[in-house]
C-alpha cells in the first residue's frame, strides 16, 4: 500500500491509526521545533524585542497570506486571529451591516452549534433579526430580497456533505446577499478558490486539517472589495491604524488588518505557521485525490462484509459532494468508537449515534484505512463493543 506522502513530517505514536484529523490534526515535527525556537531563542533570549527582531508583530498578516495560498486568496485578504467563533461574530456582523433594512438571516439547521449560537447572540445587538434554520439543500431556493445574510458551512461536520459553494455564492451575489462561509472542514482538505468563486467573507479553523495544535488560532478572509466597508464590531488596539501611538480614539487599520482585536497569541500562532509550511510542501490537489482513494478503499472494505449492513452511510459517495471524511451511524456508535480506540484506531463520535473517520492524507495511508475497516468489522461481528467500560463518556468526546 502507498505510504502517505508527508507522514514522516508528523509525530504519530507507533502502531496507532489516527483517523481524527478533522477534529485535531497530528503534531508536525516542524511545529515542535518551532515552539522550541520561539520559547528558547526568541522569547527566552530576545524578550520584548522579539516583537520586532523575530517579526512577531506582523505574524498574523504573514501567516494569513500563507493560508491564502491554500484557499485561493490573493495576498492581503486573509488574517490569522482569534477563534472560529469570534471570527464568525465579526464577519456576520459586518455582513449584516451591508443591508440594515433586511432582517432575515438564513442558517443551516445542522451546522456546528457554535455557528448558530453566534447568530443568536447577535440578536442582542439587533433585536429585530429573524433567524431561519433550514437544511443546506433548501437555502438556495430561500434566497430573496428579504434576506440580510447567510451563514453556512462548506462541509457539514457530521455527515461530510459538501455544499456547492460556487453556485450558491453566485446566486447570493445576484440577490445582493452576503454569505459568511465556515470552512472549518474544507480548508486544508481540498483545493479552494475563494477569489475565483467571488467569496466575500469566510472563516476557518487552524487545528483541523491545518494541524496547528489544540486551540490553534483561526483565520478570517475578507475579499479586497469588501474591506473598505468593513466597520469592526470589536475595535481592539491591534486593529488600530497606529496601535503603538496609543491614541485616545479608535481609527481602523487599512485592509484586513482592521479585523485584529487584541495582542496575537504568538506561541500558538508560531506552531500554526510551522504546520502551514509543512502542508505547503505537498500539492493540495494531489492530497485530495489521495483522500478520495482513502474513502473509496475504506468503504469498499466495509461494504464487502455483510455485517456492515448494521450501519448506515451518511457521507455522500460522490467526491465532489463530500469533504475528507466518512461518517456512518449505528445504535452503539459510542461504544464502537471506544472499542476501536482500544484496538488502536482513533476515530470520532458525534451525536446522534455517528461514527466519523477523518482522512488527513498527508499522514494517513491506504493500509491504515483498510486495517481500520477490518477492525471495525470484527468489532461488529464479535460484538466487542458490548463491555461496560465502553459506555463511560468523558467530558471531551
Coordinates of C-alpha atoms in Angstrom, one line a residue:
X1 CA 0.0 0.0 0.0
X2 CA 1.3 3.5 -0.8
X3 CA 2.8 5.4 2.1
X4 CA 1.3 8.8 2.9
X5 CA 3.5 11.5 1.3
X6 CA 4.2 13.6 4.4
X7 CA 3.8 11.1 7.1
X8 CA 7.5 11.4 8.3
X9 CA 6.9 15.1 8.9
X10 CA 4.4 14.2 11.7
X11 CA 4.7 12.8 15.2
X12 CA 2.5 9.7 15.4
X13 CA 2.5 7.0 18.1
X14 CA 3.8 3.7 16.8
X15 CA 1.0 1.3 15.8
X16 CA -1.8 3.9 16.1
X17 CA -4.2 4.5 13.2
X18 CA -5.3 8.1 13.6
X19 CA -8.5 9.0 11.7
X20 CA -9.5 12.0 13.6
X21 CA -7.5 14.7 11.8
X22 CA -10.8 16.5 11.0
X23 CA -11.1 17.2 14.8
X24 CA -7.5 17.7 15.8
X25 CA -4.6 17.3 13.3
X26 CA -1.5 15.4 14.2
X27 CA 1.6 17.2 15.5
X28 CA 4.1 18.3 12.8
X29 CA 7.7 17.8 13.8
X30 CA 8.3 21.3 12.4
X31 CA 5.8 22.8 14.9
X32 CA 7.5 21.1 17.8
X33 CA 10.9 22.5 16.6
X34 CA 9.4 26.0 16.1
X35 CA 8.0 26.0 19.6
X36 CA 11.4 25.3 20.9
X37 CA 12.9 28.1 18.8
X38 CA 10.2 30.6 19.8
X39 CA 10.3 29.9 23.6
X40 CA 14.1 29.5 24.0
X41 CA 15.7 31.6 21.3
X42 CA 13.1 34.3 20.8
X43 CA 11.1 34.8 24.0
X44 CA 13.9 33.4 26.2
X45 CA 16.7 35.5 24.8
X46 CA 15.2 38.4 23.0
X47 CA 12.3 39.0 25.3
X48 CA 10.1 42.0 24.3
X49 CA 12.5 42.9 21.5
X50 CA 11.3 39.8 19.6
X51 CA 8.1 41.6 18.6
X52 CA 10.4 43.4 16.1
X53 CA 13.5 41.2 15.8
X54 CA 11.6 38.0 15.4
X55 CA 8.8 39.5 13.4
X56 CA 6.0 38.7 15.9
X57 CA 4.1 41.9 15.3
X58 CA 3.5 41.0 11.6
X59 CA 2.9 37.3 12.1
X60 CA -1.0 37.5 11.8
X61 CA -0.7 39.0 8.3
X62 CA 2.2 37.0 7.1
X63 CA 0.6 33.7 8.2
X64 CA -2.7 34.9 6.8
X65 CA -1.1 35.2 3.4
X66 CA 0.4 31.7 3.6
X67 CA -3.1 30.3 4.3
X68 CA -4.4 32.4 1.5
X69 CA -2.2 30.4 -0.9
X70 CA -4.1 27.3 0.2
X71 CA -7.6 28.7 -0.1
X72 CA -7.2 30.6 -3.4
X73 CA -6.9 34.1 -1.9
X74 CA -4.5 36.8 -3.2
X75 CA -2.4 38.5 -0.5
X76 CA -3.9 40.9 1.9
X77 CA -7.3 39.2 2.3
X78 CA -6.6 36.5 5.0
X79 CA -5.8 37.2 8.6
X80 CA -4.9 34.7 11.4
X81 CA -6.6 35.9 14.6
X82 CA -8.9 34.8 17.4
X83 CA -11.1 31.7 17.2
X84 CA -13.6 30.5 14.6
X85 CA -16.5 31.6 16.8
X86 CA -15.2 35.1 17.3
X87 CA -14.4 35.5 13.6
X88 CA -17.9 34.4 12.7
X89 CA -19.2 37.0 15.1
X90 CA -17.1 39.7 13.5
X91 CA -17.9 38.8 9.9
X92 CA -21.6 38.0 10.3
X93 CA -22.0 41.4 12.0
X94 CA -20.1 43.0 9.1
X95 CA -22.3 41.2 6.6
X96 CA -25.5 42.4 8.4
X97 CA -24.3 46.0 8.1
X98 CA -24.4 45.7 4.4
X99 CA -28.3 45.8 4.2
X100 CA -29.5 47.1 7.6
X101 CA -33.1 47.3 6.3
X102 CA -33.2 43.5 5.9
X103 CA -33.9 41.3 8.9
X104 CA -33.8 37.6 7.8
X105 CA -30.7 35.5 8.4
X106 CA -30.6 32.0 6.8
X107 CA -28.8 29.4 8.9
X108 CA -28.0 25.7 8.3
X109 CA -30.1 23.6 10.7
X110 CA -27.4 21.0 11.3
X111 CA -24.4 23.4 11.3
X112 CA -21.8 23.1 14.0
X113 CA -23.6 24.5 17.0
X114 CA -21.2 27.5 17.6
X115 CA -22.2 29.0 14.3
X116 CA -25.8 29.3 15.1
X117 CA -25.1 30.2 18.7
X118 CA -23.2 33.2 17.5
X119 CA -26.1 34.2 15.2
X120 CA -28.4 34.0 18.2
X121 CA -26.1 36.2 20.2
X122 CA -26.1 38.9 17.5
X123 CA -29.8 39.5 18.3
X124 CA -28.6 41.2 21.4
X125 CA -27.3 43.9 19.0
X126 CA -30.2 43.8 16.5
X127 CA -33.3 42.6 18.3
X128 CA -35.3 42.6 15.0
X129 CA -33.2 39.9 13.4
X130 CA -35.2 36.8 12.3
X131 CA -33.2 33.6 12.2
X132 CA -34.4 30.8 9.9
X133 CA -32.8 27.4 10.1
X134 CA -33.0 25.3 7.0
X135 CA -31.4 22.2 5.6
X136 CA -28.4 23.3 3.5
X137 CA -30.1 22.0 0.3
X138 CA -33.0 24.3 0.8
X139 CA -31.0 27.5 1.3
X140 CA -30.5 28.3 -2.4
X141 CA -34.3 28.4 -3.0
X142 CA -34.8 30.6 0.1
X143 CA -32.6 33.4 -1.2
X144 CA -34.7 36.5 -1.8
X145 CA -34.9 40.3 -1.3
X146 CA -35.8 40.0 2.4
X147 CA -32.6 38.0 3.3
X148 CA -29.9 40.1 5.1
X149 CA -27.2 37.4 5.2
X150 CA -26.4 33.7 5.1
X151 CA -24.2 31.7 7.4
X152 CA -23.3 28.3 6.0
X153 CA -20.7 25.6 6.4
X154 CA -19.0 24.4 3.3
X155 CA -18.7 20.9 4.6
X156 CA -21.1 19.6 7.3
X157 CA -19.2 18.4 10.3
X158 CA -21.4 15.4 11.0
X159 CA -22.1 14.0 7.6
X160 CA -19.3 15.3 5.5
X161 CA -21.8 16.6 2.9
X162 CA -20.4 19.5 0.8
X163 CA -22.4 22.5 -0.4
X164 CA -21.9 23.7 -3.9
X165 CA -20.1 26.8 -2.8
X166 CA -19.5 28.5 -6.2
X167 CA -23.1 28.0 -7.3
X168 CA -24.7 29.3 -4.0
X169 CA -22.2 32.2 -3.8
X170 CA -23.2 33.2 -7.3
X171 CA -26.9 33.0 -6.6
X172 CA -26.5 35.0 -3.3
X173 CA -24.4 37.7 -5.1
X174 CA -27.1 38.1 -7.7
X175 CA -29.6 38.9 -4.9
X176 CA -27.0 41.2 -3.1
X177 CA -26.9 38.8 -0.1
X178 CA -23.6 38.5 1.7
X179 CA -22.6 34.9 2.7
X180 CA -20.3 34.1 5.6
X181 CA -18.7 30.7 4.9
X182 CA -17.4 28.4 7.6
X183 CA -14.5 26.5 6.0
X184 CA -13.5 24.5 9.1
X185 CA -13.9 21.2 7.4
X186 CA -12.7 22.2 3.9
X187 CA -9.7 24.5 4.3
X188 CA -6.6 22.3 4.0
X189 CA -8.7 19.3 3.0
X190 CA -9.1 20.1 -0.7
X191 CA -8.3 23.0 -3.0
X192 CA -10.4 26.1 -2.6
X193 CA -10.6 29.1 -5.0
X194 CA -12.2 31.9 -2.9
X195 CA -11.2 34.7 -5.1
X196 CA -12.3 33.0 -8.3
X197 CA -15.6 31.9 -6.7
X198 CA -16.5 35.5 -5.7
X199 CA -16.5 34.8 -1.9
X200 CA -16.7 37.9 0.3
X201 CA -16.5 36.5 3.8
X202 CA -15.1 33.3 5.2
X203 CA -13.7 31.9 8.4
X204 CA -11.7 28.7 9.0
X205 CA -10.1 26.6 11.7
X206 CA -6.3 26.3 12.4
X207 CA -6.3 22.9 14.3
X208 CA -8.1 20.5 12.0
X209 CA -6.6 19.9 8.5
X210 CA -4.0 22.7 9.1
X211 CA -2.5 20.8 12.0
X212 CA -1.9 23.9 14.1
X213 CA -2.4 22.2 17.5
X214 CA -5.2 22.3 20.1
X215 CA -6.9 25.6 20.2
X216 CA -4.8 27.0 17.3
X217 CA -5.9 30.4 16.1
X218 CA -8.5 30.6 13.3
X219 CA -8.4 32.7 10.2
X220 CA -10.7 35.2 8.6
X221 CA -11.0 36.0 4.9
X222 CA -12.5 39.3 3.5
X223 CA -12.3 40.0 -0.2
X224 CA -10.5 43.2 -1.1
X225 CA -13.7 44.8 -2.5
X226 CA -15.4 44.4 0.9
X227 CA -12.6 45.6 3.1
X228 CA -13.1 49.3 2.8
X229 CA -16.7 49.0 4.0
X230 CA -15.7 46.8 7.0
X231 CA -16.5 48.5 10.3
X232 CA -15.2 46.3 13.1
X233 CA -17.7 45.5 15.8
X234 CA -14.7 44.6 18.0
X235 CA -12.4 47.6 17.8
X236 CA -9.3 46.4 19.7
X237 CA -6.0 48.1 19.8
X238 CA -4.2 45.7 17.4
X239 CA -6.8 46.6 14.7
X240 CA -5.9 50.4 15.1
X241 CA -4.3 52.2 12.2
X242 CA -1.5 53.2 14.6
X243 CA -1.6 50.8 17.6
X244 CA 1.6 52.0 19.2
X245 CA 0.7 55.6 19.0
X246 CA -1.7 54.8 21.9
X247 CA -4.3 57.4 20.7
X248 CA -7.4 58.0 22.7
X249 CA -9.9 57.2 19.9
X250 CA -10.1 54.3 17.6
X251 CA -9.2 54.6 13.9
X252 CA -9.3 51.3 11.9
X253 CA -6.3 50.0 10.2
X254 CA -6.4 49.7 6.4
X255 CA -7.4 46.5 4.8
X256 CA -7.8 43.1 6.5
X257 CA -5.6 44.3 9.5
X258 CA -8.6 46.1 11.0
X259 CA -10.1 42.7 11.9
X260 CA -7.4 42.3 14.6
X261 CA -8.5 42.9 18.1
X262 CA -6.1 42.1 21.0
X263 CA -2.5 41.0 21.2
X264 CA -1.9 38.0 19.0
X265 CA -1.1 34.6 20.7
X266 CA 2.4 34.2 19.4
X267 CA 3.2 30.7 20.7
X268 CA 0.1 29.1 19.2
X269 CA 0.4 31.2 16.1
X270 CA 4.0 30.1 15.6
X271 CA 3.0 26.5 15.8
X272 CA 0.4 27.0 13.1
X273 CA 2.9 28.9 11.0
X274 CA 5.3 25.9 11.0
X275 CA 2.4 23.5 10.3
X276 CA 1.3 25.5 7.3
X277 CA 4.9 25.3 5.9
X278 CA 4.6 21.5 6.1
X279 CA 1.3 21.5 4.3
X280 CA 2.6 23.8 1.6
X281 CA 5.3 21.2 1.0
X282 CA 2.7 18.9 -0.6
X283 CA 0.3 19.5 -3.5
X284 CA -3.2 20.1 -2.1
X285 CA -4.9 18.7 -5.3
X286 CA -2.8 15.6 -5.0
X287 CA -3.6 15.2 -1.3
X288 CA -7.3 15.5 -2.1
X289 CA -7.0 12.7 -4.7
X290 CA -5.4 10.6 -2.1
X291 CA -8.2 11.4 0.3
X292 CA -10.7 10.2 -2.3
X293 CA -8.8 6.9 -2.6
X294 CA -8.8 6.5 1.2
X295 CA -12.6 7.0 1.2
X296 CA -13.1 4.5 -1.6
X297 CA -10.8 1.9 -0.1
X298 CA -12.3 2.1 3.4
X299 CA -15.9 2.0 2.1
X300 CA -15.1 -0.9 -0.3
X301 CA -13.6 -2.9 2.6
X302 CA -16.6 -2.2 4.8
X303 CA -19.2 -3.0 2.2
X304 CA -17.6 -6.3 1.3
X305 CA -18.7 -7.7 4.6
X306 CA -22.5 -8.3 5.2
X307 CA -22.1 -7.3 8.8
X308 CA -21.7 -3.7 7.7
X309 CA -25.5 -3.7 6.9
X310 CA -25.9 -2.9 10.6
X311 CA -24.5 0.6 9.8
X312 CA -25.9 3.4 7.6
X313 CA -23.5 5.5 5.4
X314 CA -24.1 9.3 5.9
X315 CA -21.4 10.7 3.7
X316 CA -22.2 11.2 0.0
X317 CA -20.4 8.8 -2.2
X318 CA -19.5 11.3 -5.0
X319 CA -16.2 13.0 -4.3
X320 CA -17.5 16.5 -5.3
X321 CA -20.3 16.2 -2.8
X322 CA -18.3 15.5 0.3
X323 CA -15.4 16.5 2.4
X324 CA -12.4 14.5 3.7
X325 CA -14.3 12.1 5.9
X326 CA -16.5 9.0 6.1
X327 CA -19.4 9.0 8.5
X328 CA -21.7 6.2 9.5
X329 CA -24.4 5.6 12.0
X330 CA -25.0 2.7 14.4
X331 CA -27.1 2.3 17.5
X332 CA -24.0 1.5 19.5
X333 CA -21.8 4.1 17.8
X334 CA -20.3 5.4 21.0
X335 CA -19.3 2.0 22.4
X336 CA -17.9 1.0 19.0
X337 CA -15.8 4.1 18.9
X338 CA -14.3 3.2 22.3
X339 CA -13.8 -0.4 21.3
X340 CA -11.9 0.9 18.2
X341 CA -9.7 3.1 20.3
X342 CA -8.9 0.1 22.5
X343 CA -7.7 -1.6 19.3
X344 CA -5.5 1.3 18.2
X345 CA -7.9 3.1 15.8
X346 CA -8.8 6.6 16.7
X347 CA -12.0 7.8 15.1
X348 CA -14.6 10.2 16.3
X349 CA -18.1 10.2 17.7
X350 CA -20.8 12.8 17.2
X351 CA -24.3 12.9 18.3
X352 CA -26.7 11.3 17.4
X353 CA -25.0 7.9 17.0
X354 CA -22.4 8.9 14.4
X355 CA -19.0 7.4 13.9
X356 CA -16.8 9.8 12.0
X357 CA -13.5 8.9 10.3
X358 CA -11.4 11.8 9.1
X359 CA -8.9 11.4 6.3
X360 CA -5.8 13.6 6.6
X361 CA -4.0 12.2 3.5
X362 CA -0.7 13.9 4.4
X363 CA -0.2 11.3 7.0
X364 CA -2.9 8.6 6.6
X365 CA -2.0 5.7 4.2
X366 CA -4.3 3.3 2.4
X367 CA -3.1 0.5 4.7
X368 CA -4.4 2.5 7.6
X369 CA -7.9 2.7 6.4
X370 CA -8.0 -1.0 5.4
X371 CA -6.9 -2.1 8.8
X372 CA -9.3 0.3 10.5
X373 CA -12.2 -1.1 8.4
X374 CA -11.2 -4.7 9.2
X375 CA -11.1 -3.9 12.9
X376 CA -14.4 -2.2 12.8
X377 CA -16.0 -5.2 11.0
X378 CA -14.5 -7.6 13.6
X379 CA -15.9 -5.4 16.5
X380 CA -19.3 -5.6 14.8
X381 CA -19.2 -9.3 14.1
X382 CA -17.9 -10.3 17.6
X383 CA -19.9 -7.6 19.5
X384 CA -16.7 -6.4 21.1
X385 CA -18.4 -3.1 21.8
X386 CA -20.6 -4.8 24.4
X387 CA -18.5 -4.0 27.5
X388 CA -19.3 -1.8 30.5
X389 CA -16.1 0.2 30.1
X390 CA -17.1 1.3 26.6
X391 CA -20.2 3.0 27.9
X392 CA -18.4 5.7 30.0
X393 CA -18.2 9.1 28.4
X394 CA -15.5 11.7 29.4
X395 CA -16.1 15.4 29.2
X396 CA -14.4 15.7 25.8
X397 CA -15.9 13.1 23.4

